[in-house]
């Protein structure tokens, strides 16, 4: 039996904004991956994963999924008895979709109606996102379904608004001076509490207004210019987006990152933004000159994910 791999995902743009109908751009990240496997559960990691799947299978058994997307829960439970576990190196609490990859792997193996990711219609893409949202709600309380969808499709996805999303091509990376990179904040983040903070902020009219009039405008402009590979307007809007987040997403920015976030804005050497819900995990960095940014960010663990 082949074990398909499910990659991590990175929200390049649209964190929090997607809740309020901004555009989003989400890409797979193959450095981290997970797959369902069988073993004798002799290691602590495998045993823990297997027990976790047992609890999750009970949750899935109680879910009332639409007929087109039903799961073979009986086979899933039998496989768990036989030593099924999720073998993954995707870090949890880092905003790169650890639960999304698991949901995608389970759906791929146990869906009664098999779907070919390359043949899925735009309409079914929307339905699948809803189904994945229900399946992933076990982990976060509320889920858009976007993470599992990206992991399942293994393709970049452009979220146009709450109703529409589609596959998209991102410009080919090349060996340039510029880079998009990840910075490890050194602590894990929890999605639930961060989303709670966001919804508290949304209760104030001033925040709602600036989110709609500024954040969403800068965010969408970044996506548009990035997909066109139009780097001057891209960095112009990116600076505004980074500055907006520094002012309004303070609770979501890990303390270890505050100073370097400001340093990037002041020097224009690089700009930072949240990767997922924030609070810890990874932070995204963008620079026209990675060698220069790397020197300025000495002491932080970094991973380049895209060159231009």
Coordinates of N, CA and C in Angstrom, one line a residue, residues 84-205:
X84 N -2.5 1.8 13.5 CA -2.4 3.0 12.6 C -1.9 4.2 13.4
X85 N -1.0 5.0 12.9 CA -0.6 6.3 13.5 C -0.2 7.3 12.4
X86 N -0.1 8.5 12.8 CA 0.2 9.6 11.8 C 1.7 9.9 12.0
X87 N 2.5 9.6 11.1 CA 3.9 9.8 11.1 C 4.2 11.2 10.5
X88 N 4.5 12.2 11.3 CA 4.6 13.5 10.9 C 5.8 14.3 11.5
X89 N 6.4 15.1 10.7 CA 7.4 16.0 11.3 C 7.0 17.5 11.3
X90 N 5.6 17.7 11.1 CA 5.1 19.0 11.0 C 4.9 19.5 12.5
X91 N 5.6 20.6 12.8 CA 5.6 21.1 14.2 C 4.2 21.6 14.6
X92 N 3.7 21.2 15.8 CA 2.4 21.7 16.2 C 2.5 23.1 16.8
X93 N 1.5 23.9 16.6 CA 1.5 25.2 17.2 C 2.5 26.2 16.5
X94 N 2.8 25.9 15.2 CA 3.7 26.7 14.5 C 3.0 27.4 13.3
X95 N 1.7 27.2 13.1 CA 1.0 27.9 12.0 C 1.3 27.3 10.7
X96 N 1.7 26.0 10.6 CA 2.0 25.4 9.3 C 1.1 24.2 9.0
X97 N 0.0 24.1 9.8 CA -1.0 23.1 9.4 C -0.8 21.7 9.8
X98 N -0.4 21.4 11.0 CA -0.2 20.1 11.5 C -1.5 19.3 11.5
X99 N -2.6 19.9 12.0 CA -3.9 19.2 12.0 C -4.5 19.1 10.6
X100 N -4.2 20.1 9.8 CA -4.7 20.1 8.4 C -4.2 18.9 7.6
X101 N -2.9 18.6 7.8 CA -2.3 17.4 7.1 C -3.0 16.1 7.5
X102 N -3.2 16.0 8.8 CA -3.9 14.8 9.4 C -5.3 14.6 8.8
X103 N -6.1 15.7 8.8 CA -7.4 15.7 8.3 C -7.4 15.2 6.8
X104 N -6.5 15.8 6.0 CA -6.4 15.5 4.6 C -6.0 14.1 4.4
X105 N -5.1 13.5 5.2 CA -4.6 12.1 5.1 C -5.8 11.2 5.4
X106 N -6.6 11.5 6.4 CA -7.7 10.6 6.8 C -8.8 10.7 5.7
X107 N -9.0 11.8 5.2 CA -10.1 11.9 4.1 C -9.6 11.2 2.9
X108 N -8.3 11.3 2.5 CA -7.8 10.7 1.3 C -8.0 9.2 1.4
X109 N -7.7 8.6 2.6 CA -7.7 7.2 2.7 C -9.1 6.6 3.0
X110 N -10.0 7.4 3.7 CA -11.2 6.8 4.1 C -12.5 7.3 3.5
X111 N -12.4 8.3 2.6 CA -13.5 8.8 1.9 C -14.2 7.7 1.1
X112 N -15.5 7.6 1.1 CA -16.1 6.5 0.4 C -16.1 6.9 -1.1
X113 N -16.3 8.2 -1.4 CA -16.2 8.6 -2.8 C -14.8 9.2 -3.1
X114 N -14.0 8.6 -3.8 CA -12.6 9.1 -4.1 C -12.6 10.3 -5.0
X115 N -11.9 11.3 -4.6 CA -11.8 12.5 -5.5 C -10.4 12.7 -6.0
X116 N -10.3 13.1 -7.2 CA -9.0 13.4 -7.8 C -8.7 14.9 -7.6
X117 N -7.7 15.3 -6.8 CA -7.5 16.7 -6.5 C -7.3 17.6 -7.8
X118 N -6.8 16.9 -8.9 CA -6.6 17.7 -10.1 C -7.9 17.9 -10.9
X119 N -8.9 17.1 -10.6 CA -10.2 17.1 -11.4 C -11.3 17.8 -10.6
X120 N -11.1 18.2 -9.4 CA -12.2 18.8 -8.6 C -12.7 20.1 -9.2
X121 N -14.0 20.2 -9.3 CA -14.6 21.4 -9.9 C -14.5 22.5 -8.8
X122 N -14.6 23.8 -9.2 CA -14.6 24.9 -8.3 C -15.7 24.7 -7.2
X123 N -16.9 24.2 -7.7 CA -18.0 24.1 -6.8 C -17.7 23.0 -5.7
X124 N -17.1 21.9 -6.1 CA -16.8 20.8 -5.2 C -15.6 21.3 -4.2
X125 N -14.8 22.2 -4.7 CA -13.7 22.7 -3.9 C -14.3 23.4 -2.7
X126 N -15.4 24.2 -3.0 CA -16.1 24.9 -1.9 C -16.7 23.9 -0.9
X127 N -17.4 22.9 -1.4 CA -18.0 21.9 -0.6 C -17.0 21.2 0.3
X128 N -15.9 20.8 -0.4 CA -14.8 20.1 0.3 C -14.2 20.9 1.5
X129 N -14.1 22.2 1.2 CA -13.6 23.1 2.2 C -14.5 23.1 3.5
X130 N -15.8 23.1 3.2 CA -16.8 23.1 4.3 C -16.7 21.8 5.1
X131 N -16.6 20.7 4.4 CA -16.4 19.4 5.0 C -15.1 19.3 5.9
X132 N -14.0 19.8 5.3 CA -12.8 19.8 6.1 C -12.9 20.7 7.3
X133 N -13.7 21.8 7.2 CA -13.9 22.7 8.3 C -14.5 22.0 9.5
X134 N -15.5 21.1 9.1 CA -16.2 20.3 10.1 C -15.3 19.3 10.8
X135 N -14.5 18.7 9.9 CA -13.5 17.6 10.4 C -12.5 18.3 11.3
X136 N -12.0 19.5 10.9 CA -10.9 20.1 11.7 C -11.4 20.8 12.9
X137 N -12.7 21.0 13.1 CA -13.2 21.8 14.2 C -12.8 21.1 15.5
X138 N -12.6 19.8 15.4 CA -12.1 19.0 16.6 C -10.9 19.6 17.2
X139 N -10.0 20.2 16.4 CA -8.7 20.6 16.9 C -8.7 22.1 17.4
X140 N -9.5 22.9 16.7 CA -9.5 24.4 17.0 C -10.8 25.0 17.4
X141 N -11.8 24.2 17.6 CA -13.1 24.7 18.0 C -13.9 25.3 16.8
X142 N -13.2 26.0 15.9 CA -13.8 26.5 14.7 C -12.8 26.5 13.6
X143 N -13.1 26.0 12.4 CA -12.1 26.0 11.3 C -12.7 26.3 10.0
X144 N -11.9 27.1 9.2 CA -12.4 27.4 7.9 C -12.3 26.3 6.9
X145 N -11.5 25.3 7.3 CA -11.3 24.1 6.4 C -10.2 24.4 5.4
X146 N -9.6 25.6 5.4 CA -8.6 26.0 4.4 C -7.3 25.1 4.6
X147 N -6.8 24.9 5.8 CA -5.6 24.2 6.0 C -5.6 22.8 5.4
X148 N -6.7 22.0 5.8 CA -6.7 20.6 5.2 C -6.9 20.7 3.7
X149 N -7.6 21.7 3.2 CA -7.8 21.8 1.7 C -6.5 21.9 1.0
X150 N -5.7 22.8 1.5 CA -4.3 23.1 0.9 C -3.5 21.8 1.0
X151 N -3.5 21.1 2.2 CA -2.7 19.9 2.4 C -3.2 18.8 1.4
X152 N -4.6 18.7 1.2 CA -5.1 17.7 0.3 C -4.9 18.0 -1.1
X153 N -5.0 19.2 -1.5 CA -4.8 19.6 -3.0 C -3.3 19.6 -3.3
X154 N -2.5 20.0 -2.3 CA -1.1 20.2 -2.6 C -0.8 21.1 -3.7
X155 N -1.6 22.2 -3.8 CA -1.4 23.2 -4.8 C -1.7 24.6 -4.1
X156 N -1.1 25.7 -4.7 CA -1.4 27.0 -4.1 C -2.9 27.3 -4.4
X157 N -3.5 27.9 -3.4 CA -4.9 28.2 -3.5 C -5.1 29.7 -3.3
X158 N -5.9 30.4 -4.2 CA -6.2 31.8 -4.0 C -7.6 31.8 -3.4
X159 N -7.8 32.4 -2.2 CA -9.2 32.6 -1.7 C -9.6 34.0 -2.2
X160 N -10.6 34.0 -3.0 CA -11.1 35.3 -3.6 C -12.0 36.0 -2.6
X161 N -12.8 35.3 -1.9 CA -13.7 35.8 -0.8 C -14.2 34.6 0.0
X162 N -15.2 34.8 0.9 CA -15.7 33.7 1.7 C -16.3 32.6 0.8
X163 N -16.9 33.0 -0.4 CA -17.6 32.1 -1.2 C -16.7 31.4 -2.3
X164 N -15.7 32.1 -2.7 CA -15.0 31.6 -3.9 C -13.5 31.4 -3.7
X165 N -13.0 30.3 -4.2 CA -11.6 30.0 -4.1 C -11.2 29.2 -5.3
X166 N -10.0 29.2 -5.7 CA -9.6 28.5 -6.9 C -8.1 28.2 -6.8
X167 N -7.7 27.2 -7.6 CA -6.2 26.9 -7.8 C -5.6 28.1 -8.5
X168 N -4.3 28.3 -8.2 CA -3.6 29.5 -8.8 C -2.1 29.1 -9.0
X169 N -1.5 29.7 -9.9 CA 0.0 29.5 -10.1 C 0.7 30.6 -9.5
X170 N 1.7 30.3 -8.7 CA 2.5 31.4 -8.2 C 3.8 31.5 -9.1
X171 N 4.4 32.7 -9.2 CA 5.5 32.8 -10.1 C 6.6 31.8 -9.7
X172 N 7.3 31.3 -10.7 CA 8.4 30.4 -10.4 C 9.5 31.1 -9.6
X173 N 10.0 30.4 -8.6 CA 11.1 30.9 -7.8 C 12.4 30.9 -8.6
X174 N 13.3 31.8 -8.3 CA 14.5 31.9 -9.1 C 15.7 32.3 -8.1
X175 N 16.9 32.1 -8.6 CA 18.0 32.4 -7.7 C 18.3 33.9 -7.7
X176 N 17.5 34.7 -7.0 CA 17.7 36.1 -6.9 C 18.2 36.5 -5.5
X177 N 18.4 37.7 -5.2 CA 18.8 38.2 -3.9 C 17.7 38.2 -2.9
X178 N 16.4 38.3 -3.4 CA 15.3 38.4 -2.6 C 14.8 37.1 -2.0
X179 N 14.0 37.1 -0.9 CA 13.6 35.8 -0.4 C 12.3 36.1 0.5
X180 N 11.5 35.0 0.6 CA 10.5 34.9 1.6 C 11.0 33.8 2.6
X181 N 11.0 34.1 3.9 CA 11.6 33.1 4.8 C 10.8 33.0 6.1
X182 N 11.0 32.0 6.8 CA 10.4 31.8 8.1 C 11.4 32.1 9.2
X183 N 10.9 32.7 10.3 CA 11.7 32.9 11.5 C 11.0 32.1 12.6
X184 N 11.8 31.4 13.4 CA 11.3 30.6 14.5 C 11.2 31.5 15.7
X185 N 10.0 31.8 16.3 CA 9.9 32.7 17.4 C 10.4 32.0 18.7
X186 N 10.6 30.7 18.6 CA 11.1 29.9 19.8 C 10.1 29.4 20.8
X187 N 8.8 29.8 20.5 CA 7.7 29.3 21.4 C 6.5 28.8 20.5
X188 N 5.8 27.9 21.0 CA 4.6 27.4 20.2 C 3.4 28.4 20.5
X189 N 2.6 28.4 19.5 CA 1.4 29.3 19.7 C 0.1 28.4 19.7
X190 N -1.0 28.9 20.3 CA -2.2 28.2 20.3 C -3.2 29.0 19.5
X191 N -3.9 28.4 18.5 CA -4.8 29.1 17.6 C -6.0 29.7 18.3
X192 N -6.6 28.8 19.2 CA -7.9 29.2 19.8 C -7.8 30.5 20.5
X193 N -6.9 30.7 21.5 CA -6.8 32.0 22.3 C -6.5 33.2 21.4
X194 N -5.7 33.0 20.3 CA -5.4 34.1 19.4 C -6.7 34.6 18.6
X195 N -7.5 33.6 18.2 CA -8.7 33.9 17.5 C -9.7 34.6 18.4
X196 N -9.7 34.2 19.7 CA -10.5 34.8 20.7 C -10.2 36.3 20.8
X197 N -8.9 36.6 20.9 CA -8.4 38.0 21.0 C -8.9 38.8 19.7
X198 N -8.8 38.2 18.6 CA -9.2 38.8 17.3 C -10.7 39.2 17.4
X199 N -11.5 38.2 17.8 CA -13.0 38.5 17.9 C -13.3 39.6 19.0
X200 N -12.5 39.6 20.0 CA -12.7 40.7 21.0 C -12.5 42.0 20.4
X201 N -11.4 42.1 19.6 CA -11.0 43.4 19.0 C -12.1 43.8 18.0
X202 N -12.7 42.8 17.3 CA -13.7 43.1 16.3 C -15.0 43.7 16.9
X203 N -15.1 43.6 18.2 CA -16.2 44.3 18.9 C -16.2 45.8 18.9
X204 N -14.9 46.3 18.7 CA -14.8 47.8 18.6 C -14.9 48.3 17.2
X205 N -15.6 49.3 17.0 CA -15.9 49.9 15.7 C -14.6 50.4 15.0

